[in-house]
Amino acid sequence: MREVPDYWRIADDVIADVKSKKLKPGDRLPSIADTRATYDVSHGTVQMAYARLEALRVIRRHQGKGVFVNDPKLWMREP
């Protein structure tokens, strides 16, 4: 079995946390530095995870304020 890339695992964890109600719409995600420390990955890996989540509309970024969870009704569905 192939291992899932770190950025994919981080994105999947965020999605799972929203589905389980651990994270709610409007909640702010941890900073990139905190996420790096939690997963022991590079800045670029966290950026890739956030880019994936943003493409799926799971999160939205607000310059200078942080990254926030979107309402699941707004999410794009994966093909």
C-alpha atoms as one frame of an Amber mdcrd trajectory, in Angstrom:
protein
   0.000   0.000   0.000   1.324   3.429  -0.954   1.682   6.062   1.693  -0.443
   9.195   1.341   1.559  12.432   0.883   1.793  14.594   4.016  -0.117  17.496
   2.478  -2.981  15.164   1.547  -3.027  13.719   5.094  -3.192  17.218   6.642
  -6.058  18.206   4.315  -7.910  14.955   5.063  -7.486  15.536   8.803  -9.028
  19.021   8.538 -11.975  17.631   6.537 -12.440  14.815   9.083 -12.333  17.322
  11.966 -15.094  19.371  10.344 -17.223  16.310   9.612 -16.860  15.154  13.239
 -17.716  18.697  14.454 -14.309  19.103  16.127 -14.000  22.125  13.820 -17.025
  24.249  12.956 -17.679  26.759  10.151 -15.931  30.006  11.012 -13.313  28.332
  13.224  -9.763  29.513  12.652  -7.205  26.867  11.730  -3.876  26.730  13.558
  -1.080  28.857  12.113   1.205  27.378   9.486   3.981  27.263  12.106   1.757
  25.320  14.522   0.621  22.928  11.792   4.258  22.408  10.740   5.144  21.487
  14.313   2.136  19.186  14.740   2.904  17.182  11.579   6.692  17.711  11.498
   6.570  18.941   7.894   7.877  21.887   5.892   6.189  25.237   5.327   5.621
  24.239   1.690   3.814  21.060   2.717   1.357  23.020   4.866   0.888  25.537
   2.032   0.082  22.655  -0.344  -2.456  21.257   2.146  -4.093  24.662   2.494
  -4.087  25.129  -1.316  -5.894  21.784  -1.674  -8.421  22.725   1.019  -8.928
  26.139  -0.554  -9.506  24.586  -4.011 -12.195  22.368  -2.459 -13.632  25.466
  -0.686 -13.167  23.778   2.696 -11.267  26.831   3.946 -10.957  30.521   3.138
  -7.962  32.742   3.805  -8.210  36.271   5.149  -4.982  38.219   4.721  -3.592
  39.145   8.117  -6.342  37.331  10.017  -5.832  33.649   9.308  -7.408  30.648
   7.654 -11.016  29.770   8.462 -13.321  26.791   7.951 -16.119  27.258   5.411
 -19.623  25.881   5.826 -19.625  22.331   4.377 -22.590  23.331   2.174 -20.145
  25.536   0.230 -17.537  22.807  -0.320 -16.722  21.478  -3.750 -17.179  17.742
  -4.023 -14.253  15.663  -5.171 -14.823  13.843  -8.466
